Coordinates of C-alpha atoms in Angstrom, one line a residue:
M1 CA 219.9 358.4 277.6
N2 CA 217.7 356.6 280.2
T3 CA 219.3 355.6 283.5
A4 CA 217.7 352.1 283.3
M5 CA 219.1 351.6 279.9
Q6 CA 222.5 352.8 281.1
N7 CA 222.4 350.4 283.9
Q8 CA 221.4 347.6 281.8
Y9 CA 224.1 348.5 279.2
R10 CA 226.9 348.7 281.7
N11 CA 225.7 345.3 283.5
Y12 CA 225.7 343.4 280.2
Q13 CA 228.5 340.9 280.1
Q14 CA 230.4 341.2 276.8
T15 CA 232.3 338.6 275.1
T16 CA 236.0 339.0 274.8
Q17 CA 236.9 339.4 271.2
R18 CA 240.5 338.6 269.8
S19 CA 240.2 341.4 267.1
P20 CA 239.4 344.9 267.6
H21 CA 237.3 345.0 264.2
T22 CA 233.6 345.4 264.6
S23 CA 231.1 342.6 263.8
S24 CA 230.5 341.4 260.2
S25 CA 227.0 343.1 260.1
R26 CA 228.5 346.5 260.1
R27 CA 228.3 348.3 256.6
G28 CA 231.0 350.9 256.4
P29 CA 234.3 351.6 254.8
G30 CA 236.0 348.6 256.6
P31 CA 237.6 347.3 259.9
M32 CA 238.6 350.2 261.9
I33 CA 241.7 350.1 264.2
S34 CA 241.5 351.1 267.5
G35 CA 243.6 354.0 268.7
S36 CA 244.5 352.3 272.1
H37 CA 247.2 350.1 270.8
A38 CA 250.6 351.2 271.7
Q39 CA 253.0 351.5 268.9
Q40 CA 256.6 350.9 269.3
T41 CA 258.6 354.1 268.7
P42 CA 262.0 353.5 267.1
S43 CA 265.0 354.6 269.0
N44 CA 267.4 357.3 268.0
A45 CA 269.9 354.8 267.1
Q46 CA 267.4 353.2 264.7
L47 CA 266.4 356.7 263.3
V48 CA 270.1 357.5 262.6
A49 CA 270.4 354.1 260.9
Q50 CA 267.3 354.7 258.6
R51 CA 268.6 358.3 257.5
N52 CA 272.0 356.8 256.7
A53 CA 270.7 354.1 254.5
I54 CA 268.4 356.6 252.8
Q55 CA 271.3 358.9 252.3
M56 CA 273.7 355.9 251.0
E57 CA 270.9 354.8 248.6
N58 CA 270.5 358.3 247.2
D59 CA 274.3 358.6 246.9
F60 CA 274.3 355.3 244.9
A61 CA 271.6 356.6 242.7
K62 CA 273.4 359.9 242.0
R63 CA 276.5 357.9 241.2
R64 CA 274.6 355.7 238.8
A65 CA 273.0 358.7 237.3
R66 CA 276.4 360.3 236.7
K67 CA 278.0 357.2 235.4
P68 CA 278.5 357.5 231.6
T69 CA 277.2 354.7 229.6
D70 CA 277.4 355.5 225.9
K71 CA 280.1 353.6 224.3
N72 CA 279.6 355.0 220.8
I73 CA 282.3 357.5 219.2
P74 CA 280.7 360.8 218.9
E75 CA 279.8 362.0 215.3
G76 CA 282.5 363.9 213.5
V77 CA 285.6 362.6 215.4
E78 CA 286.8 360.6 212.4
E79 CA 287.2 364.0 210.4
I80 CA 289.5 365.4 213.0
I81 CA 291.8 362.4 213.7
V82 CA 294.5 360.9 211.8
G83 CA 294.1 357.3 210.5
D84 CA 291.2 354.9 210.4
G85 CA 290.9 354.1 214.3
V86 CA 287.4 355.2 214.3
R87 CA 286.3 353.0 211.7
Q88 CA 288.2 350.0 213.2
Y89 CA 286.5 350.8 216.5
K90 CA 283.2 350.9 214.9
D91 CA 283.9 347.4 213.3
L92 CA 284.8 346.0 216.6
R93 CA 281.6 347.3 218.1
A94 CA 279.6 345.6 215.4
V95 CA 281.4 342.3 215.9
E96 CA 280.8 342.7 219.7
R97 CA 277.0 343.1 219.1
R98 CA 276.8 340.0 216.9
L99 CA 278.9 337.9 219.3
D100 CA 276.6 339.0 222.2
A101 CA 273.6 338.2 220.3
V102 CA 275.0 334.8 219.4
M103 CA 276.1 334.0 223.0
M104 CA 272.7 335.1 224.6
R105 CA 270.9 332.8 221.9
K106 CA 273.1 329.9 222.8
R107 CA 272.6 330.5 226.4
I108 CA 269.0 330.5 226.1
D109 CA 269.0 327.3 224.0
I110 CA 271.1 325.6 226.7
Q111 CA 268.7 326.8 229.4
D112 CA 265.7 325.5 227.4
T113 CA 267.4 322.1 226.8
V114 CA 268.3 321.9 230.5
Q115 CA 264.7 322.7 231.4
Q116 CA 263.0 320.0 229.1
M117 CA 264.7 317.4 231.4
Y118 CA 265.7 314.9 228.5
K119 CA 266.0 311.4 230.0
K120 CA 268.2 308.5 229.0
H121 CA 266.7 304.9 229.6
K122 CA 269.2 302.3 231.1
T123 CA 268.8 298.8 232.2
L124 CA 268.4 298.1 235.9
R125 CA 269.2 294.6 236.4
I126 CA 267.6 292.8 239.7
W127 CA 268.7 289.7 241.1
I128 CA 266.4 288.1 243.7
S129 CA 267.6 285.3 245.9
N130 CA 267.2 283.6 249.1
T131 CA 268.8 281.4 251.7
A132 CA 267.6 279.2 254.6
E133 CA 268.7 278.4 258.2
N134 CA 267.4 275.9 260.8
Q135 CA 265.1 274.0 258.3
P136 CA 264.1 270.7 259.4
W137 CA 266.0 269.0 256.8
Q138 CA 269.2 270.9 258.0
G139 CA 268.9 269.7 261.5
K140 CA 270.8 266.9 263.1
G141 CA 267.6 265.0 263.8
L142 CA 265.7 264.3 267.1
E143 CA 266.9 262.4 270.1
E144 CA 265.0 259.2 270.7
D145 CA 265.2 259.5 274.6
A146 CA 264.1 263.2 274.5
F147 CA 260.4 264.0 275.8
D148 CA 260.4 267.1 273.7
F149 CA 260.3 266.3 270.2
S150 CA 260.9 269.8 268.7
T151 CA 264.4 270.8 267.5
G152 CA 264.6 274.0 269.9
V153 CA 265.1 276.5 267.0
E154 CA 262.8 278.0 264.4
A155 CA 263.2 277.8 260.7
T156 CA 263.9 280.9 258.9
Y157 CA 264.8 282.3 255.5
K158 CA 266.5 285.4 254.3
V159 CA 265.6 287.1 251.0
K160 CA 268.1 289.3 249.1
I161 CA 267.1 291.9 246.5
E162 CA 270.0 293.4 244.6
G163 CA 270.1 295.8 241.8
R164 CA 272.5 297.4 239.7
L165 CA 272.6 299.4 236.6
L166 CA 274.1 297.8 233.6
E167 CA 277.0 299.3 231.8
D168 CA 276.6 301.2 228.4
E169 CA 277.9 298.3 226.2
V170 CA 275.2 295.9 228.0
E171 CA 272.5 298.2 227.7
E172 CA 273.1 298.6 223.8
T173 CA 272.3 295.0 223.3
G174 CA 269.7 294.3 226.0
S175 CA 267.6 297.6 225.8
D176 CA 266.5 297.0 222.3
T177 CA 264.0 294.2 223.2
D178 CA 263.0 295.8 226.4
S179 CA 260.1 298.1 226.2
E180 CA 260.2 301.3 228.3
G181 CA 258.7 301.1 231.9
E182 CA 257.9 297.4 231.6
T183 CA 259.7 294.5 233.3
E184 CA 261.0 291.4 231.5
G185 CA 260.9 288.3 233.9
R186 CA 263.4 286.2 232.5
N187 CA 265.0 283.4 234.7
R188 CA 268.5 282.9 233.7
T189 CA 271.4 281.4 235.0
T190 CA 274.3 283.5 236.5
E191 CA 276.9 281.8 234.1
K192 CA 274.8 282.7 231.0
N193 CA 274.6 286.3 232.0
E194 CA 278.4 286.5 232.7
D195 CA 279.0 285.2 229.2
A196 CA 276.8 287.6 227.6
M197 CA 278.3 290.5 229.3
D198 CA 281.8 289.5 228.4
H199 CA 280.7 288.9 224.6
D200 CA 279.1 292.3 224.7
G201 CA 282.2 294.1 226.1
E202 CA 284.4 292.7 223.4
D203 CA 282.1 294.1 220.6
D204 CA 282.6 297.6 221.8
K205 CA 286.2 297.8 222.4
A206 CA 286.7 300.2 219.8
I207 CA 284.2 302.9 221.3
K208 CA 286.4 305.7 222.8
P209 CA 285.8 306.7 226.3
S210 CA 283.6 309.6 227.0
K211 CA 285.3 312.8 227.9
L212 CA 282.3 314.0 229.9
P213 CA 282.7 314.3 233.8
P214 CA 281.9 311.0 235.7
E215 CA 278.3 310.8 236.9
P216 CA 277.7 310.0 240.5
P217 CA 276.7 306.2 241.1
R218 CA 273.2 305.6 241.2
R219 CA 271.8 302.9 243.5
L220 CA 268.9 300.8 243.5
S221 CA 267.1 303.0 246.1
H222 CA 267.5 306.0 243.9
F223 CA 264.9 304.7 241.5
F224 CA 262.0 303.7 243.8
K225 CA 260.3 305.6 246.5
S226 CA 258.8 302.5 247.9
I227 CA 259.3 298.7 247.9
T228 CA 256.7 296.4 249.2
V229 CA 256.7 292.6 249.5
D230 CA 253.2 290.9 249.4
F231 CA 253.1 287.2 250.5
D232 CA 250.6 285.0 248.8
R233 CA 249.4 283.4 252.1
A234 CA 246.7 283.9 254.6
K235 CA 247.5 286.2 257.6
H236 CA 246.9 283.4 260.2
L237 CA 249.2 281.0 258.4
Q238 CA 252.0 283.3 258.7
P239 CA 254.2 282.5 261.7
D240 CA 254.7 286.3 262.5
N241 CA 251.1 287.3 261.1
A242 CA 252.7 289.6 258.4
V243 CA 251.5 289.4 255.1
Q244 CA 253.4 292.5 253.6
I245 CA 256.9 294.1 254.2
E246 CA 257.2 297.8 253.1
W247 CA 260.2 300.2 252.8
K248 CA 259.7 303.8 252.2
K249 CA 262.3 306.2 251.1
P250 CA 262.6 309.1 253.9
P251 CA 262.4 312.6 252.7
P252 CA 265.8 314.0 252.0
K253 CA 266.9 316.7 254.4
T254 CA 270.2 317.5 252.7
A255 CA 271.6 317.2 249.1
N256 CA 272.7 313.6 249.8
L257 CA 270.3 310.8 250.8
P258 CA 270.5 309.2 254.3
L259 CA 272.0 306.0 254.7
S260 CA 268.5 304.2 254.9
A261 CA 267.8 305.5 251.4
D262 CA 271.2 304.8 249.8
F263 CA 271.7 301.2 249.1
D264 CA 272.0 298.4 246.3
C265 CA 270.9 295.6 248.3
L266 CA 267.8 295.0 250.4
E267 CA 267.5 292.1 252.8
F268 CA 264.9 290.8 255.1
E269 CA 264.5 287.6 257.2
R270 CA 261.2 285.8 258.4
K271 CA 260.2 282.6 259.8
S272 CA 258.9 279.8 257.7
D273 CA 259.9 276.1 256.9
E274 CA 257.7 275.9 253.7
N275 CA 257.9 277.5 250.0
I276 CA 256.1 280.6 249.8
N277 CA 255.1 282.7 246.7
C278 CA 255.4 286.5 247.0
T279 CA 255.2 289.5 244.8
I280 CA 257.8 292.4 244.8
N281 CA 256.2 295.8 244.0
L282 CA 258.5 298.7 243.0
Y283 CA 256.9 302.1 243.1
R284 CA 259.0 304.4 240.8
D285 CA 260.4 307.6 241.8
E286 CA 261.0 310.0 238.9
T287 CA 261.5 313.7 238.6
P288 CA 259.3 315.2 237.0
E289 CA 256.7 312.5 238.2
R290 CA 255.1 310.6 235.3
Y291 CA 251.2 309.7 235.6
S292 CA 249.0 307.3 234.0
V293 CA 246.6 309.0 232.0
S294 CA 243.0 308.2 231.3
K295 CA 241.8 306.6 228.0
E296 CA 240.4 309.8 226.6
L297 CA 243.6 311.8 227.4
A298 CA 245.7 308.8 225.9
E299 CA 244.0 309.3 222.6
I300 CA 245.2 312.9 222.3
L301 CA 248.7 312.2 223.5
D302 CA 249.3 308.8 221.8
S303 CA 250.8 307.7 225.1
E304 CA 249.4 306.0 228.4
E305 CA 252.0 307.5 230.6
E306 CA 253.4 311.2 230.6
T307 CA 254.5 313.8 232.8
R308 CA 252.5 317.1 233.6
P309 CA 254.5 319.4 231.3
G310 CA 254.2 316.8 228.5
I311 CA 250.6 316.6 228.7
L312 CA 250.1 320.2 228.6
M313 CA 252.6 320.5 225.6
G314 CA 250.8 317.5 224.0
I315 CA 247.4 319.4 224.3
W316 CA 248.5 322.6 223.1
E317 CA 250.2 321.0 220.1
Y318 CA 247.0 319.1 219.5
C319 CA 244.9 322.4 219.6
K320 CA 247.2 324.2 217.2
A321 CA 247.2 321.2 214.7
M322 CA 243.5 320.9 214.7
N323 CA 243.1 324.8 214.4
L324 CA 241.0 325.0 217.7
Q325 CA 242.1 328.3 218.8
Q326 CA 239.7 331.3 218.5
D327 CA 240.7 334.2 216.4
E328 CA 240.2 336.9 218.9
E329 CA 241.8 335.0 221.8
K330 CA 244.2 332.5 221.1
R331 CA 244.1 331.0 224.7
M332 CA 240.4 330.1 224.2
I333 CA 240.1 326.6 222.8
Q334 CA 236.9 325.4 221.1
C335 CA 236.5 321.9 222.1
D336 CA 236.0 319.0 219.3
D337 CA 234.8 315.5 220.3
R338 CA 238.0 314.4 221.9
L339 CA 238.6 317.5 224.1
R340 CA 234.7 317.6 224.9
A341 CA 235.2 314.0 226.1
I342 CA 237.9 315.0 228.6
F343 CA 236.7 318.7 229.8
K344 CA 232.9 318.2 229.4
S345 CA 232.7 321.7 227.9
E346 CA 232.4 323.6 224.7
T347 CA 235.3 325.9 225.3
I348 CA 238.1 326.1 227.7
F349 CA 240.6 328.7 228.8
F350 CA 243.9 327.2 228.1
P351 CA 245.5 328.5 231.5
H352 CA 242.8 326.5 233.3
V353 CA 244.0 323.2 231.7
P354 CA 246.4 322.3 234.5
D355 CA 243.6 322.2 237.0
L356 CA 241.2 320.5 234.5
I357 CA 243.4 317.5 233.8
L358 CA 243.8 316.4 237.4
P359 CA 240.8 313.8 237.3
H360 CA 242.6 312.2 234.2
L361 CA 245.9 311.6 236.1
L362 CA 246.6 308.5 238.3
P363 CA 249.8 307.4 240.0
L364 CA 251.8 304.9 237.8
P365 CA 251.2 301.3 238.9
P366 CA 254.1 299.5 240.5
L367 CA 256.3 297.1 238.7
F368 CA 255.4 293.5 240.0
L369 CA 258.2 291.1 240.3
P370 CA 256.8 287.6 241.1
Y371 CA 259.3 285.3 243.3
T372 CA 259.0 282.0 245.0
I373 CA 260.9 281.8 248.3
R374 CA 262.1 278.3 248.4
V375 CA 263.5 276.5 251.5
D376 CA 263.8 272.9 249.9
P377 CA 267.1 271.2 249.7
S378 CA 267.3 271.1 245.8
Y379 CA 267.4 275.0 245.7
I380 CA 269.4 275.7 248.9
T381 CA 272.2 273.6 247.9
S382 CA 272.6 275.2 244.5
P383 CA 270.8 278.5 244.7
T384 CA 270.0 280.2 241.3
P385 CA 268.8 283.9 241.4
T386 CA 265.8 285.1 239.5
I387 CA 266.8 288.0 237.3
Y388 CA 264.7 290.8 236.1
D389 CA 265.7 293.6 233.6
I390 CA 263.8 297.0 234.0
Q391 CA 264.1 300.2 232.2
V392 CA 264.6 303.3 234.3
P393 CA 265.2 306.9 233.2
T394 CA 268.6 308.5 234.1
P395 CA 269.8 311.9 233.5
D396 CA 271.3 312.6 230.1
P397 CA 275.1 312.6 230.5
L398 CA 275.1 315.8 228.3
R399 CA 273.1 317.7 231.0
A400 CA 276.0 317.7 233.4
R401 CA 278.2 319.3 230.7
L402 CA 275.4 321.9 230.0
L403 CA 275.1 322.8 233.4
S404 CA 278.8 323.3 233.8
I405 CA 278.8 325.9 231.0
T406 CA 275.7 327.8 232.4
Q407 CA 276.6 327.4 236.1
S408 CA 280.3 327.7 235.9
P409 CA 281.7 329.4 239.0
S410 CA 284.0 331.6 236.9
Y411 CA 281.0 333.0 234.8
P412 CA 280.1 335.9 237.5
A413 CA 283.7 336.9 237.7
T414 CA 284.0 337.1 234.0
L415 CA 281.0 339.3 233.9
R416 CA 282.3 341.5 236.6
S417 CA 285.6 342.1 234.6
I418 CA 283.6 342.7 231.4
A419 CA 281.5 345.4 233.2
A420 CA 284.6 347.0 234.5
L421 CA 286.1 347.2 231.0
D422 CA 282.8 348.4 229.6
D423 CA 283.0 351.3 232.4
Q424 CA 286.6 352.0 231.4
L425 CA 285.5 352.3 227.6
A426 CA 282.6 354.6 228.6
L427 CA 284.9 357.0 230.3
L428 CA 287.3 357.1 227.5
V429 CA 284.4 357.8 225.1
Q430 CA 283.4 360.5 227.4
A431 CA 286.9 361.9 227.4
I432 CA 286.8 361.8 223.7
A433 CA 283.5 363.6 223.6
H434 CA 285.0 366.6 225.8
S435 CA 288.2 366.5 223.6
K436 CA 286.1 366.9 220.7
A437 CA 284.2 369.8 222.2
K438 CA 287.3 371.6 223.0
H439 CA 288.5 371.1 219.8
A440 CA 285.5 372.6 218.3
F441 CA 285.8 375.5 220.6
F442 CA 289.3 376.3 219.8
T443 CA 288.7 375.8 216.0
S444 CA 285.8 378.3 216.0
M445 CA 287.9 380.8 218.2
S446 CA 290.6 380.5 215.8
K447 CA 288.3 381.5 212.9
D448 CA 286.5 384.4 214.8
P449 CA 288.0 385.3 218.1
A450 CA 286.3 388.8 218.3
G451 CA 282.8 386.9 218.0
I452 CA 283.7 384.3 220.7
V453 CA 284.8 387.0 223.1
R454 CA 281.8 389.2 222.4
R455 CA 279.3 386.3 223.0
W456 CA 281.2 385.1 226.0
C457 CA 281.0 388.8 227.5
A458 CA 277.2 388.9 226.7
S459 CA 276.6 385.7 228.6
Q460 CA 278.7 386.6 231.6
K461 CA 276.7 390.0 231.7
R462 CA 273.3 388.1 231.6
D463 CA 274.7 385.7 234.4
L464 CA 275.6 388.8 236.5
E465 CA 272.3 390.5 236.0
V466 CA 270.5 387.4 237.0
M467 CA 272.6 387.1 240.3
L468 CA 272.1 390.9 241.2
G469 CA 268.5 390.8 240.2
D470 CA 268.7 393.6 237.8
T471 CA 267.3 391.6 234.9
T472 CA 263.8 390.9 233.8
R473 CA 262.4 387.5 233.8
G474 CA 263.8 385.5 231.1
G475 CA 267.4 386.9 231.3
G476 CA 266.8 389.6 228.8
E477 CA 264.3 391.9 227.0
E478 CA 264.2 389.8 224.0
M479 CA 263.0 386.6 226.1
A480 CA 260.8 388.5 228.4
E481 CA 257.7 388.6 226.3
E482 CA 258.2 385.1 225.4
F483 CA 258.3 383.7 228.8
R484 CA 255.3 385.9 230.0
R485 CA 252.9 384.3 227.4
G486 CA 250.8 381.4 228.8
G487 CA 248.7 378.8 227.7
K488 CA 249.2 375.4 226.1
D489 CA 251.2 376.9 223.2
G490 CA 253.5 378.8 225.7
P491 CA 256.8 377.9 227.0
W492 CA 255.2 376.8 230.4
G493 CA 252.7 374.4 228.7
G494 CA 255.0 371.9 227.5
Q495 CA 255.4 368.2 228.7
Q496 CA 258.8 368.7 230.1
V497 CA 257.8 371.6 232.2
R498 CA 255.0 369.6 233.7
E499 CA 257.2 366.7 234.5
S500 CA 259.9 369.0 236.0
V501 CA 257.2 370.8 238.2
G502 CA 255.9 367.5 239.3
L503 CA 259.4 366.2 240.3
M504 CA 260.0 369.5 242.3
V505 CA 256.7 369.0 244.2
A506 CA 257.3 365.4 244.9
K507 CA 260.9 365.8 246.0
P508 CA 261.2 365.2 249.9
R509 CA 262.4 368.1 251.8

């Protein structure tokens, strides 16, 4: 190398790289790891712990391999015992298999039912009212000799939004006329509502109380993730320059909601001495979340609001009903006019549908509750709340019972006790198999004792010759030629021999 080039190379200011990898222009097997990085060597204690863990794992594997698992009575036992115990045991085993199959099928059905998230709609009644303080008509009047003609206090009003789920007997009569997810703004007096509730309760006295476990109380804040109040007035006309009030549900950090997100009544106070029109917007909080679908997608689903699992199931059922699946690949869908208007393609791969439907999903619009904040004497002296009934989804009461079956604390303990009984049963069956082998040996020995002793002596002779090295390969002259023969058809060309040799080679030393 030229000296000038060496000096130029040494004086060249190289940039500091965070990675030891070479530049992206390199063409080779891949990034190379520099050998200058110091690797932390494990300590002796860590090495001993690793060896102990490996040894313990191997011991467990050997125990599992030696552990008997067969619970079937060996063949021929019924011929050498007295009575019909073997037949009864086989009948019990057949009943056990049928019972296991039924229980597993029922358990799967319960899990499917729970995962489908069935909802029961109930009526959420909302009362909206307001009070007023320090209004001009509530003051004592102005003093004639005072120079300042102001009252010295500011007029305020306080709005109260209260919600509560109606009982089942109220819901049976009220929910028939209410459509799902819609509000019904009906101004009714409190006296009429109380009369209606009393009347409904008398009609349903014959209904027996449910034996299901009591549900935790669901409050107003549980059904909405955000509540906003929009004032129908320009910002510069508001005393505090606020045209909107907003409450957002904080994210739950634990199983229970924080106090700021667990309430039945929401109140706020503002300054004003005039009647104001406002709109209360309720943004629903549902699990799984429902979406407002596009017009094209609504034609297939026959619904304008649906969850993502419901949308996928609806599209799949539509494809099967219209025979749009390809014969070679059932997941490939041949689009018709309706699907073509949604996906803009002739064919679609159904696992891609969850991403393709995103442009057709919009958040649900809020529920609008109009209300007039009145501070006039005619309303404040005898306030009458404005009442709205809203249909909200609630968990099915049967869901808690199903979960108590599938997630019972005693279920794992029951499984462990059953597994212990199965292990004991397998040991007993193994003992029966050993007893049967002993019975067969002694029976054959009683029939031909000389032949048994002769064969035993020959077996011991072969074993002794093998131990002393005086025998040929194969343990005898009659097997020598057989074991010397090679090739695919020989004794060393079988699949079992190849697997055994592979295991011996792969076994760590």
